[in-house]
Structure formats: structure tokens, C-alpha cells
PDB file of C-alpha atoms in Angstrom:
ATOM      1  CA  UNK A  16     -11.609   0.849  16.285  1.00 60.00           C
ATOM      2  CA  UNK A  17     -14.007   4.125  15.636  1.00 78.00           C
ATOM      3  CA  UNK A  18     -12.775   4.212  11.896  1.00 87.00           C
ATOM      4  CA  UNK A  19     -13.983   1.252  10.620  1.00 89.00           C
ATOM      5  CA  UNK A  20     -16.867   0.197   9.035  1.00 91.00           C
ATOM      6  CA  UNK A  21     -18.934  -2.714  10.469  1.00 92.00           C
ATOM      7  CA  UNK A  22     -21.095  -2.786   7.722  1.00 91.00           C
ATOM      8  CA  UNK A  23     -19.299  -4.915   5.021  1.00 95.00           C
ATOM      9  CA  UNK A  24     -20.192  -6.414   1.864  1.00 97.00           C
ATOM     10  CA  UNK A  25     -18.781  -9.458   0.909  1.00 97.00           C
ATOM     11  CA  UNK A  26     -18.576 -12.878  -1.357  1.00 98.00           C
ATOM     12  CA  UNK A  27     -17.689 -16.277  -0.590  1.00 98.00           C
ATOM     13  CA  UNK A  28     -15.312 -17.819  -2.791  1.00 98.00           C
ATOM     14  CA  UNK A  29     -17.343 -19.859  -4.842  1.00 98.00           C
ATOM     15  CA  UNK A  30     -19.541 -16.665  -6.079  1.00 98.00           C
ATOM     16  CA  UNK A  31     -19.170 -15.365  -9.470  1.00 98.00           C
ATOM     17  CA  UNK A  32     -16.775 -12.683 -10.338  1.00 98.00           C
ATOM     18  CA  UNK A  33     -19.960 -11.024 -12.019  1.00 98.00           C
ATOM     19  CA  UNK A  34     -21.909 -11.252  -9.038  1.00 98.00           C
ATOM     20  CA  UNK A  35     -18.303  -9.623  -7.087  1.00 98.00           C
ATOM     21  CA  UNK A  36     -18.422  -6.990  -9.720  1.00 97.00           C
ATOM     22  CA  UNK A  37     -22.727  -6.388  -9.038  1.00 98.00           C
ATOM     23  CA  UNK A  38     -21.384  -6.052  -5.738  1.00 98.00           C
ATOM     24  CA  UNK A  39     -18.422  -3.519  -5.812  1.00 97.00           C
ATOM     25  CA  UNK A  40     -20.699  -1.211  -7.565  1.00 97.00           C
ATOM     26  CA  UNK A  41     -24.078  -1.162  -5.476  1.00 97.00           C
ATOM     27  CA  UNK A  42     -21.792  -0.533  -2.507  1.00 95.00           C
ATOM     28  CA  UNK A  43     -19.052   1.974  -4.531  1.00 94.00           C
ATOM     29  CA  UNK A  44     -16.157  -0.522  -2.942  1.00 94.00           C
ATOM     30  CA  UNK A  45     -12.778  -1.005  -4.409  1.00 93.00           C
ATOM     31  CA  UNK A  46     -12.458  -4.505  -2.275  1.00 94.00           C
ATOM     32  CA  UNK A  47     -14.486  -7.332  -1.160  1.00 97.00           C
ATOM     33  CA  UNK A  48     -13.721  -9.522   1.839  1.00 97.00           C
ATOM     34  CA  UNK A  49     -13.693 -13.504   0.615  1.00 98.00           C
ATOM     35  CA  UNK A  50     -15.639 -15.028   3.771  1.00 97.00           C
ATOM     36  CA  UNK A  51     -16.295 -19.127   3.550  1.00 96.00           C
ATOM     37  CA  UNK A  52     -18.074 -20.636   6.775  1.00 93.00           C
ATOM     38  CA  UNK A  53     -18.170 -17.227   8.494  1.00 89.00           C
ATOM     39  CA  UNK A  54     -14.304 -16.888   8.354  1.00 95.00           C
ATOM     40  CA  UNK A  55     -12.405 -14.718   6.009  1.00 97.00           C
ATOM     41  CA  UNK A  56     -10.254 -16.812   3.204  1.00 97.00           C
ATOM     42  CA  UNK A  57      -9.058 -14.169   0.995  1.00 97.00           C
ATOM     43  CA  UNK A  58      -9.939 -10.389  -0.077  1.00 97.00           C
ATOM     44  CA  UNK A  59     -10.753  -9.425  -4.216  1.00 97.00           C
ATOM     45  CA  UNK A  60      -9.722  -6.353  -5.230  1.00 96.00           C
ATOM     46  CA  UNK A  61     -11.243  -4.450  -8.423  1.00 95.00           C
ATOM     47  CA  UNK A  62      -8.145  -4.761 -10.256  1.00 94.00           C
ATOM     48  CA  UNK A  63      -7.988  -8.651  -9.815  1.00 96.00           C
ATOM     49  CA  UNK A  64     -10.730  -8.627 -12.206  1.00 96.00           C
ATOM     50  CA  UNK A  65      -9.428  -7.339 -14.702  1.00 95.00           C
ATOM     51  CA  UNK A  66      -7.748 -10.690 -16.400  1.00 95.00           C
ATOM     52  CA  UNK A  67     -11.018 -12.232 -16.672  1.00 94.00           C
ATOM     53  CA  UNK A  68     -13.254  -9.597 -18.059  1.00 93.00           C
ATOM     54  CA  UNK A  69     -15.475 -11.435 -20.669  1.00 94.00           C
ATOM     55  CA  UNK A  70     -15.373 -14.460 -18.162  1.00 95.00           C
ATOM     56  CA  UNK A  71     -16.922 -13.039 -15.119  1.00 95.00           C
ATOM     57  CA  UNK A  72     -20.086 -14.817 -15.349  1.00 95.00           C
ATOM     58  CA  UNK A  73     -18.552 -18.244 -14.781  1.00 95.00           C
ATOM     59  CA  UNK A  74     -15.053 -17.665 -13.096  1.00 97.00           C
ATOM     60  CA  UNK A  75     -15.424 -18.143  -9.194  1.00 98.00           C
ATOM     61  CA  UNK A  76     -14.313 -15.390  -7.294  1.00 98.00           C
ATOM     62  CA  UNK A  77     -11.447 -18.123  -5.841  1.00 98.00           C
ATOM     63  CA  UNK A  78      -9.819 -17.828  -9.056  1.00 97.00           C
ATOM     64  CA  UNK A  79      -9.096 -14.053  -8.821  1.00 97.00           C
ATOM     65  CA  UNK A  80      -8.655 -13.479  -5.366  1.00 97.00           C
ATOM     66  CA  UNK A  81      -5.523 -13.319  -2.903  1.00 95.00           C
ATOM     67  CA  UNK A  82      -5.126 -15.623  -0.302  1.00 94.00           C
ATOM     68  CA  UNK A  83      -4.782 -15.456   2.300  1.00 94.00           C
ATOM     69  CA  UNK A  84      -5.743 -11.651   3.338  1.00 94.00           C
ATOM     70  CA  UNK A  85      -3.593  -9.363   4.989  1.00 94.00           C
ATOM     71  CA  UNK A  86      -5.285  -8.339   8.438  1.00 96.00           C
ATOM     72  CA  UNK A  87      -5.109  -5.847  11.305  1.00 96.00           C
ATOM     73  CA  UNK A  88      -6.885  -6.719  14.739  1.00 96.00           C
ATOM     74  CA  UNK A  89      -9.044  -4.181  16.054  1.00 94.00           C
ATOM     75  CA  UNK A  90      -6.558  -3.020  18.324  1.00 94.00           C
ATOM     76  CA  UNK A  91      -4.263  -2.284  15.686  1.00 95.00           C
ATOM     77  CA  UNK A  92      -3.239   1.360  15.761  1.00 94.00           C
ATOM     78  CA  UNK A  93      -4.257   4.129  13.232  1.00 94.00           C
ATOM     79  CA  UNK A  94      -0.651   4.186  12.377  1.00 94.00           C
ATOM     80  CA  UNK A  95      -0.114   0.591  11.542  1.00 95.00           C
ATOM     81  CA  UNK A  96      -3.213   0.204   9.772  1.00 95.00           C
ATOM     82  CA  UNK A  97      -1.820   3.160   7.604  1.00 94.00           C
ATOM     83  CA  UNK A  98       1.385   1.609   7.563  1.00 95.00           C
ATOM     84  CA  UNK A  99      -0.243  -1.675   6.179  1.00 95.00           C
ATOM     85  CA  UNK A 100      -2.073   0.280   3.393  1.00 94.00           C
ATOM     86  CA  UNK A 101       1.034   1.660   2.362  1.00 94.00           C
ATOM     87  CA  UNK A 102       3.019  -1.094   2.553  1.00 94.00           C
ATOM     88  CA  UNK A 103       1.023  -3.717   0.763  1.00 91.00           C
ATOM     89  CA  UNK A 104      -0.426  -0.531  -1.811  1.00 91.00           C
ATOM     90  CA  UNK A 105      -4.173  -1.730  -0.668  1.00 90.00           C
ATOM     91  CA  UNK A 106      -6.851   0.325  -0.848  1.00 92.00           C
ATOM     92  CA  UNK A 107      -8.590  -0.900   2.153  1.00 94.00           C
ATOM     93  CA  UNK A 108      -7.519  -3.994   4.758  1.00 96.00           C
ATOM     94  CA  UNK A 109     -10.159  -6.174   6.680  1.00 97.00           C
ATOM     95  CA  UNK A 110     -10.389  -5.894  10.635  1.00 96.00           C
ATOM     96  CA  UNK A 111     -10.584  -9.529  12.139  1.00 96.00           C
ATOM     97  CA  UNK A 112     -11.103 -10.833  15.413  1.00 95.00           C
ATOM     98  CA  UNK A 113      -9.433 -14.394  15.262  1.00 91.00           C
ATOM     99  CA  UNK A 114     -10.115 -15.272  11.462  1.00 90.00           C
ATOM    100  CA  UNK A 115     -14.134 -13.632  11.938  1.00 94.00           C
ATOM    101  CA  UNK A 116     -14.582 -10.556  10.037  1.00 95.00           C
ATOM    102  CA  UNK A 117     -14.820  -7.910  12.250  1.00 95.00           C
ATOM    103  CA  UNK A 118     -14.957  -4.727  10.121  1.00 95.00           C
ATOM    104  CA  UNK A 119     -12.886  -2.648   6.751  1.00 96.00           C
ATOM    105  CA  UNK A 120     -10.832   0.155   6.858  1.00 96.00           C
ATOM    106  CA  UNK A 121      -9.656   1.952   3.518  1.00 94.00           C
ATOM    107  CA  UNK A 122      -7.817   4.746   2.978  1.00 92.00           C
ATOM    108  CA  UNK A 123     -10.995   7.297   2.257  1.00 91.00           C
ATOM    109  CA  UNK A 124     -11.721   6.236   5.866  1.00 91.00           C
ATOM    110  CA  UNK A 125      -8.269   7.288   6.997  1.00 92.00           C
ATOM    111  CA  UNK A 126      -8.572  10.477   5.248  1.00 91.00           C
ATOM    112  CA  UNK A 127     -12.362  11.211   6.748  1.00 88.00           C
ATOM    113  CA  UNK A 128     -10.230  10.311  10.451  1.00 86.00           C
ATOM    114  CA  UNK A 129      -7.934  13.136   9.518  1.00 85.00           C
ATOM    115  CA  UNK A 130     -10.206  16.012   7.913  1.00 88.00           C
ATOM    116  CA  UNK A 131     -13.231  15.269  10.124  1.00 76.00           C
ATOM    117  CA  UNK A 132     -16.835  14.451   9.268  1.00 69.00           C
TER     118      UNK A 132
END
């Protein structure tokens, strides 16, 4: 899939939700794939830190984040993916192959497919 990005940040569940937060902002990401054992458990999105701000230095990013992800495959079309964005009100959805994380797509990437580099 030519939109999405291979290079993805993530955590593994037992991380801290400050070292999730360090994270979001050295990459500018909104979401962070949950991986455990090289296979993706769960995604954490910005927002699902808010109820533990003043706690992010020892709450475990399991705590905050929703399991299990929602997933396209990477054969997924560029209207289902957009579909699934709208649907579930994400801001971006992790590509898997199996339960391996294969790639991210996010709406800014659907929007760079549609106005061009």
C-alpha cells in the first residue's frame, strides 16, 4: 500500500505512558501502535492519556490503551481504510500482515494521497 508509512514508532505495553507521551512528540504522532513480542496488542491514542495526566510516569501504557486494535491488511483499499477512519473516528489505523505490524496510515496521509506531494 504506497500510502503508508513503514517507518513506525511504537511502545510495548508495559512502557510508561510518559515515555508514550516522549514518544508522540519526537515523532509529531497522534497514535502509537502497542507491539508485545513483535505482534501488535493494542494502539494508544493521545487522547487516552488524558485521564492519567499527573500519573504518566508510573501508569503502563496497558492501562490506557485499546485492545485489541482495529486493522486493515495491506491490501485493504484506499476506500476502506478511509471508511475505517471514519467509522471508528481514528486518526490513523495500523497496517498488519497476520498480527505483525506492517505499516500506519492516518488521515494527513490520506489527504497528502489526494492533493499530491
Amino acid at each position: 500500500m504506497d500510502v503508508m508509512r513503514t517507518a513506525v514508532p511504537t511502545v510495548a505495553p508495559a512502557d510508561s505512558l510518559a515515555r508514550a507521551a516522549e514518544i508522540m512528540g519526537d515523532f509529531s504522532v497522534r497514535e502509537l501502535p502497542v507491539v508485545e513480542d513483535g505482534a501488535i496488542v493494542g494502539i494508544l491514542a493521545r487522547s487516552d492519556l488524558d485521564p492519567h495526566v499527573g500519573h504518566f510516569e508510573w501508569t503502563p501504557v496497558r492501562v490506557a490503551m485499546s485492545a485489541p486494535p482495529r486493522t486493515v491488511a495491506p491490501d485493504t483499499s484506499i476506500g476502506a481504510v478511509a471508511r475505517a477512519l471514519l467509522d471508528g473516528n481514528f486518526n490513523g489505523i495500523p497496517v498488519v500482515v497476520g498480527n505483525v505490524l506492517a505499516g500506519m496510515i492516518t488521515r494527513h496521509d490520506l489527504l497528502r494521497l489526494l492533493v499530491g506531494p
